[in-house]
mmCIF file of C-alpha atoms in Angstrom:
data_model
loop_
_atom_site.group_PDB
_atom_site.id
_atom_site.type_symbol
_atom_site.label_atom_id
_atom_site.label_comp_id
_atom_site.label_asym_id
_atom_site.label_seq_id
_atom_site.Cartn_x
_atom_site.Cartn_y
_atom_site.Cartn_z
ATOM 1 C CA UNK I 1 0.000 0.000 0.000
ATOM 2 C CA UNK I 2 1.207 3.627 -0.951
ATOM 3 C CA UNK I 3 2.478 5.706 2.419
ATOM 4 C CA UNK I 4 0.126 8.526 1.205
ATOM 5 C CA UNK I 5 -2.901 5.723 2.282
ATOM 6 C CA UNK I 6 -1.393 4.970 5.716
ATOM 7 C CA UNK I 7 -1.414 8.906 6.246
ATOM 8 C CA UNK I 8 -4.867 9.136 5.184
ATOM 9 C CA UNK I 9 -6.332 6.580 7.474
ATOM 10 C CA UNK I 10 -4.288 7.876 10.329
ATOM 11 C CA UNK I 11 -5.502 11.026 9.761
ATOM 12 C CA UNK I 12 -8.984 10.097 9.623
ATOM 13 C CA UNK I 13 -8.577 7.698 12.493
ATOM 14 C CA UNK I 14 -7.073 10.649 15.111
ATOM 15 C CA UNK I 15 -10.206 13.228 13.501
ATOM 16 C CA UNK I 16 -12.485 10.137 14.991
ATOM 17 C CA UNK I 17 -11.563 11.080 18.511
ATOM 18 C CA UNK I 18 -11.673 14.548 17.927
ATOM 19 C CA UNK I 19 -8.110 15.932 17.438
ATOM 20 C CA UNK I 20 -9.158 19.817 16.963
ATOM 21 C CA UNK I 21 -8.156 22.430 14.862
ATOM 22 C CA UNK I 22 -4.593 20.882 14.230
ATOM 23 C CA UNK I 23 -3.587 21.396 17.962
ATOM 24 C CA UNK I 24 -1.897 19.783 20.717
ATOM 25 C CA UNK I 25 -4.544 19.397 23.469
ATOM 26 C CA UNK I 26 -4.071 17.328 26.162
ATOM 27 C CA UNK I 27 -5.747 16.951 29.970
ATOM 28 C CA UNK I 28 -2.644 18.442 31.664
ATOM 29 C CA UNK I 29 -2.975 21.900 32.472
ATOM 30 C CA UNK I 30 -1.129 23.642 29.686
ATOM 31 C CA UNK I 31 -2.058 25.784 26.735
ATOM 32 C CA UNK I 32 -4.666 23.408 25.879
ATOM 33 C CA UNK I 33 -5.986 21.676 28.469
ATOM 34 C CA UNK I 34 -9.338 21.082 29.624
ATOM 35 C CA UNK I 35 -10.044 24.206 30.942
ATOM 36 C CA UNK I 36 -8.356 26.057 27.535
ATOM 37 C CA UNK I 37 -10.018 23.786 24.534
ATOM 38 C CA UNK I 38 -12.688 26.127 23.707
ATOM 39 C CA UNK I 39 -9.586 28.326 22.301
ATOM 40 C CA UNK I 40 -8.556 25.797 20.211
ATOM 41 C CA UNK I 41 -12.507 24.216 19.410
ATOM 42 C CA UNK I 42 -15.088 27.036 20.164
ATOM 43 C CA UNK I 43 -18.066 23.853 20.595
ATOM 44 C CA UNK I 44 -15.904 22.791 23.808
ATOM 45 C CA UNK I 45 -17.236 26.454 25.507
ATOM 46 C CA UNK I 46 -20.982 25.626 24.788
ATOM 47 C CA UNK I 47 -23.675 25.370 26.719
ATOM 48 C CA UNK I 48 -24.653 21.548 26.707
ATOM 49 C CA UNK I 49 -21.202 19.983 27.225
ATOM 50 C CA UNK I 50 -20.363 16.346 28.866
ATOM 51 C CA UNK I 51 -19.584 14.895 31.390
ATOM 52 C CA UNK I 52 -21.682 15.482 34.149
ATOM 53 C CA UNK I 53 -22.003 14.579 37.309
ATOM 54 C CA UNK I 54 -25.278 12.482 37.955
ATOM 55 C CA UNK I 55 -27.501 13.159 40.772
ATOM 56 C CA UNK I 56 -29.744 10.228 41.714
ATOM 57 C CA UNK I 57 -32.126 11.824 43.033
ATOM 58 C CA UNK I 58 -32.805 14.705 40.274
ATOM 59 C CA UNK I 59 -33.437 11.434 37.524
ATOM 60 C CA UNK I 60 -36.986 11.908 36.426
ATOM 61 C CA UNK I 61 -38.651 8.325 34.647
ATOM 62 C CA UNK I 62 -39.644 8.837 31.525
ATOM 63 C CA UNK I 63 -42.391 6.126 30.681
ATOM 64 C CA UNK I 64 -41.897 6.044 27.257
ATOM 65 C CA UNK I 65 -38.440 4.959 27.496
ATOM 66 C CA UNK I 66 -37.750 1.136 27.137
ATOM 67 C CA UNK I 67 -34.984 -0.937 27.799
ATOM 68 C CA UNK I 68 -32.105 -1.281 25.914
ATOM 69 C CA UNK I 69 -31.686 -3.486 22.620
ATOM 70 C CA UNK I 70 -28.479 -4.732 22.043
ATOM 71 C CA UNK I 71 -29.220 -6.355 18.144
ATOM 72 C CA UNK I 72 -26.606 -9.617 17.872
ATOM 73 C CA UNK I 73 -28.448 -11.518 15.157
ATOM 74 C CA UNK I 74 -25.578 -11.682 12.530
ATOM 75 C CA UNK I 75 -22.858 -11.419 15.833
ATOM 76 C CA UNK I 76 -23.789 -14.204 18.703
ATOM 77 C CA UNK I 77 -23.381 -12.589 21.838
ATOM 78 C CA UNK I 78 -22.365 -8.878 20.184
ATOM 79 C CA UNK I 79 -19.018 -10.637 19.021
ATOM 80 C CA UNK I 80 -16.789 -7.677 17.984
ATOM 81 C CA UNK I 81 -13.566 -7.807 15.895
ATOM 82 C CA UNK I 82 -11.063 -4.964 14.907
ATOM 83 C CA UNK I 83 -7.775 -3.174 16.376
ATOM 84 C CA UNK I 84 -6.530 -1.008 18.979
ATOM 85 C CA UNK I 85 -4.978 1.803 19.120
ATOM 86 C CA UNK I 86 -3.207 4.789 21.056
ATOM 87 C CA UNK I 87 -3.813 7.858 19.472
ATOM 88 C CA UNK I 88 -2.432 9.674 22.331
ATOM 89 C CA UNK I 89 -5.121 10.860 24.270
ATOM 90 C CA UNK I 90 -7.306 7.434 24.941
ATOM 91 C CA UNK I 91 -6.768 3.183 24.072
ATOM 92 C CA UNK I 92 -9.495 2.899 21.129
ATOM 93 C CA UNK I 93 -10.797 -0.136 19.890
ATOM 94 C CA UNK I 94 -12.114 0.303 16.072
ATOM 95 C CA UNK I 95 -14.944 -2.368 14.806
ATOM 96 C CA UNK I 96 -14.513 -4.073 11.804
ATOM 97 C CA UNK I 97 -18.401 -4.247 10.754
ATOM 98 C CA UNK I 98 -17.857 -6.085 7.501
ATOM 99 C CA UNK I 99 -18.807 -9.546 9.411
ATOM 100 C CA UNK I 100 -22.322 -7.653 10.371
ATOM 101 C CA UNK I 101 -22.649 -4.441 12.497
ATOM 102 C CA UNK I 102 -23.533 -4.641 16.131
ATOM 103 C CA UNK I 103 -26.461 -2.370 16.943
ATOM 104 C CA UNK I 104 -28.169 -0.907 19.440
ATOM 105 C CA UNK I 105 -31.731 0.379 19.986
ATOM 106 C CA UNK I 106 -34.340 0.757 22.820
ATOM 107 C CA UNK I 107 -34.576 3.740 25.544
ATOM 108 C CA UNK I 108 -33.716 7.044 24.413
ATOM 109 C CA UNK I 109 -32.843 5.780 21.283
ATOM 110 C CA UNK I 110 -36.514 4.282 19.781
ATOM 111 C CA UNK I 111 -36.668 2.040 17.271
ATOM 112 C CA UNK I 112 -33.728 3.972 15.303
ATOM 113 C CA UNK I 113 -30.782 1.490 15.252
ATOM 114 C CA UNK I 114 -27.441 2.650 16.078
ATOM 115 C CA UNK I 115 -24.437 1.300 14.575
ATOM 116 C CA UNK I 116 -21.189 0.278 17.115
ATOM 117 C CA UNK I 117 -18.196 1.751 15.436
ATOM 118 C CA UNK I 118 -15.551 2.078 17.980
ATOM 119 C CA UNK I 119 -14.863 1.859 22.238
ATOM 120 C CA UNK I 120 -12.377 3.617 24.042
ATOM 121 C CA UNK I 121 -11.441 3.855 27.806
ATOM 122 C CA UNK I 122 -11.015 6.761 30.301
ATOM 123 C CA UNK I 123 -8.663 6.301 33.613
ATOM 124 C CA UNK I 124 -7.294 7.561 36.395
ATOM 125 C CA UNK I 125 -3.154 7.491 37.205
ATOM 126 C CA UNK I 126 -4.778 5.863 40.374
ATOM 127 C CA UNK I 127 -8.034 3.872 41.254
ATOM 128 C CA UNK I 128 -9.972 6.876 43.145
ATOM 129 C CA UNK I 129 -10.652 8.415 39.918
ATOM 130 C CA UNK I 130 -10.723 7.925 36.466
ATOM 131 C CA UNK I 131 -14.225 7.957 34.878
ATOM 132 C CA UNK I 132 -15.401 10.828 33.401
ATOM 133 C CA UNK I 133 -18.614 10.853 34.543
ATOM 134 C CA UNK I 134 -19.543 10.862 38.141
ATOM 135 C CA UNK I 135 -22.226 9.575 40.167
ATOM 136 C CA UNK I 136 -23.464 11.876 43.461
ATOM 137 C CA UNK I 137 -19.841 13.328 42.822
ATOM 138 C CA UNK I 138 -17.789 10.668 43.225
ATOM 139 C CA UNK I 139 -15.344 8.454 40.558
ATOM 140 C CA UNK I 140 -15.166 5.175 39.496
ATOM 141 C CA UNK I 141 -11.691 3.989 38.535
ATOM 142 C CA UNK I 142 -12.647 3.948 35.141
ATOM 143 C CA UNK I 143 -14.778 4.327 32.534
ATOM 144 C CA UNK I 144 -15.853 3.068 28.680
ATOM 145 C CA UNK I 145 -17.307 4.580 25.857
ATOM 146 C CA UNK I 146 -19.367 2.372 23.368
ATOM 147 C CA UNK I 147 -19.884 5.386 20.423
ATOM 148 C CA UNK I 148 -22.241 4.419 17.862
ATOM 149 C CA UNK I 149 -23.633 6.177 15.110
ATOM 150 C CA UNK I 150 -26.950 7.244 13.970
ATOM 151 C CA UNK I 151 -27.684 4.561 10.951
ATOM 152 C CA UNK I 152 -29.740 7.177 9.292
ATOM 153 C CA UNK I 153 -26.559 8.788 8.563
ATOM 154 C CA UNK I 154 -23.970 6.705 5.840
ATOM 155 C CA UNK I 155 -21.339 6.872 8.204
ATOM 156 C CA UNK I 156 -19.650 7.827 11.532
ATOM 157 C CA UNK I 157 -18.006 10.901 9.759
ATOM 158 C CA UNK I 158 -21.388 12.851 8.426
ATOM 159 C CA UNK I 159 -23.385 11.630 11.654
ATOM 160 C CA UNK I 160 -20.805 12.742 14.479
ATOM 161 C CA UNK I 161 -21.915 16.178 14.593
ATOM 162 C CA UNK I 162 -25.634 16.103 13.399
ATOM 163 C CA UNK I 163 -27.580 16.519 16.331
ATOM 164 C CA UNK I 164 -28.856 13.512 16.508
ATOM 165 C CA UNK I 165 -25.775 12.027 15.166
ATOM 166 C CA UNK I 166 -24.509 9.713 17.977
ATOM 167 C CA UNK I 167 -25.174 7.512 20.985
ATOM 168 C CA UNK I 168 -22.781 6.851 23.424
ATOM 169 C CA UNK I 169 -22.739 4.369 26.523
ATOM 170 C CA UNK I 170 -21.021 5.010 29.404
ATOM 171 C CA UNK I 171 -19.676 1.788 31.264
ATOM 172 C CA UNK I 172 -18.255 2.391 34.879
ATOM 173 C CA UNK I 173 -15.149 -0.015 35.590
ATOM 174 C CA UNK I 174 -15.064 -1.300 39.383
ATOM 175 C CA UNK I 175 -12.210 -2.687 41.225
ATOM 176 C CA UNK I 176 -14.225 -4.996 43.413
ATOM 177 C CA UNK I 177 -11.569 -8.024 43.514
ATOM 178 C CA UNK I 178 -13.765 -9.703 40.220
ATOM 179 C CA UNK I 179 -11.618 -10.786 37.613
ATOM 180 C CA UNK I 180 -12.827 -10.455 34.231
ATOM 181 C CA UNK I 181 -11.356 -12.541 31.334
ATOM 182 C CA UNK I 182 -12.285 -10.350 28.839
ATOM 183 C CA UNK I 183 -11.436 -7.199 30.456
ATOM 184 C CA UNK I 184 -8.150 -9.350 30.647
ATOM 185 C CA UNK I 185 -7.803 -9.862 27.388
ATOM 186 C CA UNK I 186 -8.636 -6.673 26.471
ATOM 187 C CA UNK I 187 -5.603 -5.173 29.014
ATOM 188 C CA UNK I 188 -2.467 -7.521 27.687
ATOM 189 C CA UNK I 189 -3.916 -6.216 23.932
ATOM 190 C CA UNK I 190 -3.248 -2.761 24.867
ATOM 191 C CA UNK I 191 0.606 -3.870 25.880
ATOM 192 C CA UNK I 192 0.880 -3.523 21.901
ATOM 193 C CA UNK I 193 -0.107 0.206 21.482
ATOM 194 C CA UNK I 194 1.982 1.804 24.132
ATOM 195 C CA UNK I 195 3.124 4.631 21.914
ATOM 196 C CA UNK I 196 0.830 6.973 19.872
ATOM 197 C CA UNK I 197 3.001 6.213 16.691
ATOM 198 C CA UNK I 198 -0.036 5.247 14.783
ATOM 199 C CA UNK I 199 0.139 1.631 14.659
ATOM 200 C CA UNK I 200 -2.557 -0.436 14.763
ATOM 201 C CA UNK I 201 -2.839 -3.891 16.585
ATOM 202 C CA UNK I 202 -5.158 -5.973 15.502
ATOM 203 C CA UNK I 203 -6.665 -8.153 17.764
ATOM 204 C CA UNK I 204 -7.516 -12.147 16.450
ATOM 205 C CA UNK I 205 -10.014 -13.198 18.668
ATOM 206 C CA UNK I 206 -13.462 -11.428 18.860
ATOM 207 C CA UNK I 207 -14.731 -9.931 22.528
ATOM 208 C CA UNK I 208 -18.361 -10.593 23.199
ATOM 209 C CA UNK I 209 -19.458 -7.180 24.351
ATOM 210 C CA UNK I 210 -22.612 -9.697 26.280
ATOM 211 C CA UNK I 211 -19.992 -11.061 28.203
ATOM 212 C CA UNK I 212 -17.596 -7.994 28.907
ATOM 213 C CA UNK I 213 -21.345 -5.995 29.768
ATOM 214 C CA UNK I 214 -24.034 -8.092 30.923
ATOM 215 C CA UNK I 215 -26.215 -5.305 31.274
ATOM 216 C CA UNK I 216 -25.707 -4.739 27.373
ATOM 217 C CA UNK I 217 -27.869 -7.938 26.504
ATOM 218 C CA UNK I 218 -30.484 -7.322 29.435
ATOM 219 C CA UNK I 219 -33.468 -4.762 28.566
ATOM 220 C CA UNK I 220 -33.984 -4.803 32.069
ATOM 221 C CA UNK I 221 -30.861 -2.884 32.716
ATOM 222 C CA UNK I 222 -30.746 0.317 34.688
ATOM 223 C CA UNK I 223 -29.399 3.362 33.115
ATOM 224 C CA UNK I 224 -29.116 7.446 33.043
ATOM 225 C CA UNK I 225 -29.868 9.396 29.888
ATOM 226 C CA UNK I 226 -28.907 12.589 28.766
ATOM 227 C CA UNK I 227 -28.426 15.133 25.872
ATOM 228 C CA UNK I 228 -25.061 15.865 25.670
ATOM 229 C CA UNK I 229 -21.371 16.053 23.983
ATOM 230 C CA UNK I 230 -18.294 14.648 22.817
ATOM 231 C CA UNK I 231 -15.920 14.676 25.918
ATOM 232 C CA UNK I 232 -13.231 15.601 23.793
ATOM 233 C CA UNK I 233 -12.808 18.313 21.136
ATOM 234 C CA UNK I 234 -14.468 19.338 18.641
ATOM 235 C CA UNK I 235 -17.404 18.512 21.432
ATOM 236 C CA UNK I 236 -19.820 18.064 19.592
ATOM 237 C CA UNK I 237 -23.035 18.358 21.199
ATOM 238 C CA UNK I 238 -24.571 15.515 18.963
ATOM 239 C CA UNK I 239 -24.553 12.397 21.585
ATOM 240 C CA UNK I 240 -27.469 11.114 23.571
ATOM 241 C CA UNK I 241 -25.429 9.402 26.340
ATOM 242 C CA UNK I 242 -26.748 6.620 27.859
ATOM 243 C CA UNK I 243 -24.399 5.692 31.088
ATOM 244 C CA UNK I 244 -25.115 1.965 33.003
ATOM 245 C CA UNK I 245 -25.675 2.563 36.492
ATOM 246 C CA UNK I 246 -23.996 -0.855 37.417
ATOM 247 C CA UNK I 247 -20.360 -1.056 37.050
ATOM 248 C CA UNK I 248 -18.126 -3.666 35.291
ATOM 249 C CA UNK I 249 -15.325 -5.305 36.948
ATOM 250 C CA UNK I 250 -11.527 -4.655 36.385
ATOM 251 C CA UNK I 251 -8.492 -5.421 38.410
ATOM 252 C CA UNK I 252 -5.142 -3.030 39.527
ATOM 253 C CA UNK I 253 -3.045 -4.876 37.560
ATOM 254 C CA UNK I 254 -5.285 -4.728 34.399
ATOM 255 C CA UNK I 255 -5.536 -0.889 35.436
ATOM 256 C CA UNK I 256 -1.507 -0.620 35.887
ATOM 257 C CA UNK I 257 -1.404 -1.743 32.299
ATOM 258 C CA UNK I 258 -3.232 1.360 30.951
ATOM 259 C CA UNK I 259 -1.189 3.275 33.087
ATOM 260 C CA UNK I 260 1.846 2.219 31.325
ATOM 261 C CA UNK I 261 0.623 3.762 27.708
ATOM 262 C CA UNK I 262 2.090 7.198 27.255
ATOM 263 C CA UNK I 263 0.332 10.310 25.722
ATOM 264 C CA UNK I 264 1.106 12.530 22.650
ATOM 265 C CA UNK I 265 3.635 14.581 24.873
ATOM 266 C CA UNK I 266 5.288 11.838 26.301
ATOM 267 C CA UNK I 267 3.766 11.342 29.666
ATOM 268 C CA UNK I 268 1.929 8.498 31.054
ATOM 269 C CA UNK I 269 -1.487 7.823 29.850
ATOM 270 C CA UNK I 270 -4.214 8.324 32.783
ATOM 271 C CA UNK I 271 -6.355 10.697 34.290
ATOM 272 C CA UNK I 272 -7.488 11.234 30.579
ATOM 273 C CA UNK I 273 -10.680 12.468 31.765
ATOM 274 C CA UNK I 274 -12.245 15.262 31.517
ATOM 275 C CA UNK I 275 -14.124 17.368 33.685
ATOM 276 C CA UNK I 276 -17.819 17.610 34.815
ATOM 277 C CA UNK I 277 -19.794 20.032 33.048
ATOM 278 C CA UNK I 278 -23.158 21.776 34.178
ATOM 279 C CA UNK I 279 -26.340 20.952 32.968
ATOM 280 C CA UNK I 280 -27.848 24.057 32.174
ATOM 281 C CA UNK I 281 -31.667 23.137 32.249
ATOM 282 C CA UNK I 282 -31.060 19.735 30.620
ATOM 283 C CA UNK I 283 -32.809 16.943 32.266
ATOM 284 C CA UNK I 284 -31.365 13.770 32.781
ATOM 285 C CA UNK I 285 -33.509 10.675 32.921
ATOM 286 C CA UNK I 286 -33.413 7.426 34.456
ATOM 287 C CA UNK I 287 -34.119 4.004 32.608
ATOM 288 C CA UNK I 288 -36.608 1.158 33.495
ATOM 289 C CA UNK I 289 -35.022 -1.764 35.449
ATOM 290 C CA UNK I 290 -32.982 -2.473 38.364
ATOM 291 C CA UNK I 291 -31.191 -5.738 37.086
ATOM 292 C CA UNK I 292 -27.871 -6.956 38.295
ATOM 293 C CA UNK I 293 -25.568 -9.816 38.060
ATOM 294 C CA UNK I 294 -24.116 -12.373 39.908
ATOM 295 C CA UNK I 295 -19.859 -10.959 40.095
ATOM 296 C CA UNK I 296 -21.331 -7.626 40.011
ATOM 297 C CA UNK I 297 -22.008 -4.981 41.864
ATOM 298 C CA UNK I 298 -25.368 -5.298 43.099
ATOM 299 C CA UNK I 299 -27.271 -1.783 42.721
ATOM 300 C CA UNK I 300 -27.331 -1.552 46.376
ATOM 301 C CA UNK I 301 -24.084 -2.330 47.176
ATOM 302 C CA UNK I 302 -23.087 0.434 44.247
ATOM 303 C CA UNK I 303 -25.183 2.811 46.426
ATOM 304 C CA UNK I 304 -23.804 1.999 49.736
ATOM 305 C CA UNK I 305 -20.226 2.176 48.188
ATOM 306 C CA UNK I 306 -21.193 5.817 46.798
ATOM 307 C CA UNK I 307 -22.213 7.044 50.446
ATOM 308 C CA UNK I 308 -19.419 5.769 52.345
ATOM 309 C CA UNK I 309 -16.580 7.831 50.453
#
């Protein structure tokens, strides 16, 4: 393949996680940090920006909102292939969909399917933060991003910033001495992309996203929803976040092996997250069920764990 081609898809692959305006942002506090990325990406200084922190008790129901619908007829068990890869800001996992797209429908979203086209993951340089979103104002030690795509848009490029362009779930990652093979898996993969040099390592065997999320494949499962952003620039305010109130397990170790990727300026990889953003008169909703898992976090064991810090 001509270089020009690897250029190309780097390019386009870095614009996917929203490297704006040709700059070098980062989360540190520099010329471009959080706090300075509306300078570089004027969207990041608007009104309706994510994360946010999410107050229990301020969810409203909304009846009309169903469970979720995680569609795995051409993938069993939401079987998902592709590569990793460090573009310098966050570990990103990019579906290959030509075996059958995994979709999602159901709550917020309707009957409008929404096609998986890449997950990432958010962490802390220790285990007392690390997810961008919080709950009642506290952390998790990390979190993941499922971003999928409106399908009434040709592609992730011309939907990301329609309004209605995206939905992204928010997965909270637990150490709660569970050990996830999967999440396992997923960890010694990312000992190949340490450096944001642009390679890509592809990963042979497929992860069922059923068995990395149980709550994915339950419509039972208890969520937040909100109208919000991209949590990186541009920020685009085209995603209708839907974040899983139970938590996923992962270990310290499979944590310390984020922690050893390095960022665009040469530093260690973690507390890539960004911070929580007002709501400004948007209202954030709650989902239908109360479902957990055996291994899991029950919901009121998440609760009690929330209170006590």
């Amino acid at each position: 393949m001509d270089s020009s081609v690897y250029i190309v898809i780097f390019i386009v692959l870095s614009f996917e996680l929203a490297i704006g305006a040709g700059k070098n942002w980062g989360y540190e506090k520099t010329d471009y940090g959080p706090g300075d990325w509306g300078k570089m990406a004027p969207l990041c200084s608007r009104q309706h920006q994510s994360p946010i922190d999410i107050n229990i008790s301020a969810a409203k129901t909304e009846k009309s909102y169903r469970g979720l619908v995680l569609n795995v007829e051409q993938n069993v068990g939401g079987a998902v292939t592709g590569s990793f890869i460090n573009n310098g800001h966050v570990p990103t996992f990019h579906v290959n969909n030509k075996k059958g797209a995994v979709t999602l429908n159901g709550g917020p979203l309707g009957k409008i399917l929404h096609i998986l086209h890449q997950f990432h993951f958010h962490f802390g340089c220790n285990s007392s933060v690390g997810s961008e979103h919080r709950v009642d104002g506290k952390h998790f030690a990390a979190e993941m991003h499922l971003v999928f795509y409106n399908s009434l848009y040709e592609s992730f490029q011309k939907a990301v910033s329609k309004h209605d362009g995206l939905a992204v779930v928010g997965v909270f990652l637990q150490v709660d001495g569970t050990f996830s093979e999967w999440m396992e898996k997923i960890a010694v993969s990312l000992k190949n992309i340490k450096r944001p040099n642009g390679i890509q390592y592809h990963l042979g065997d497929s992860i069922p996203l059923a068995s990395l999320i149980p709550d994915l494949a339950s419509v039972n499962a208890p969520y937040f929803t909100y109208k919000g952003s991209l949590t990186t620039p541009p920020c685009y305010e085209s995603v209708q976040w839907i974040v899983l109130e139970n938590p996923i397990s992962v270990t310290e170790s499979q944590l310390e092996i984020m922690r050893t990727l390095t960022s665009t300026d040469g530093n260690h990889l973690c507390n890539n997250f960004r911070p929580v953003k007002p709501l400004n008169g948007r209202k954030l909703f709650k989902g239908p069920g109360e479902k957990t898992y055996p291994g899991e976090f029950s919901r009121r064991l998440f609760l009690r764990t929330i209170k006590q810090h």
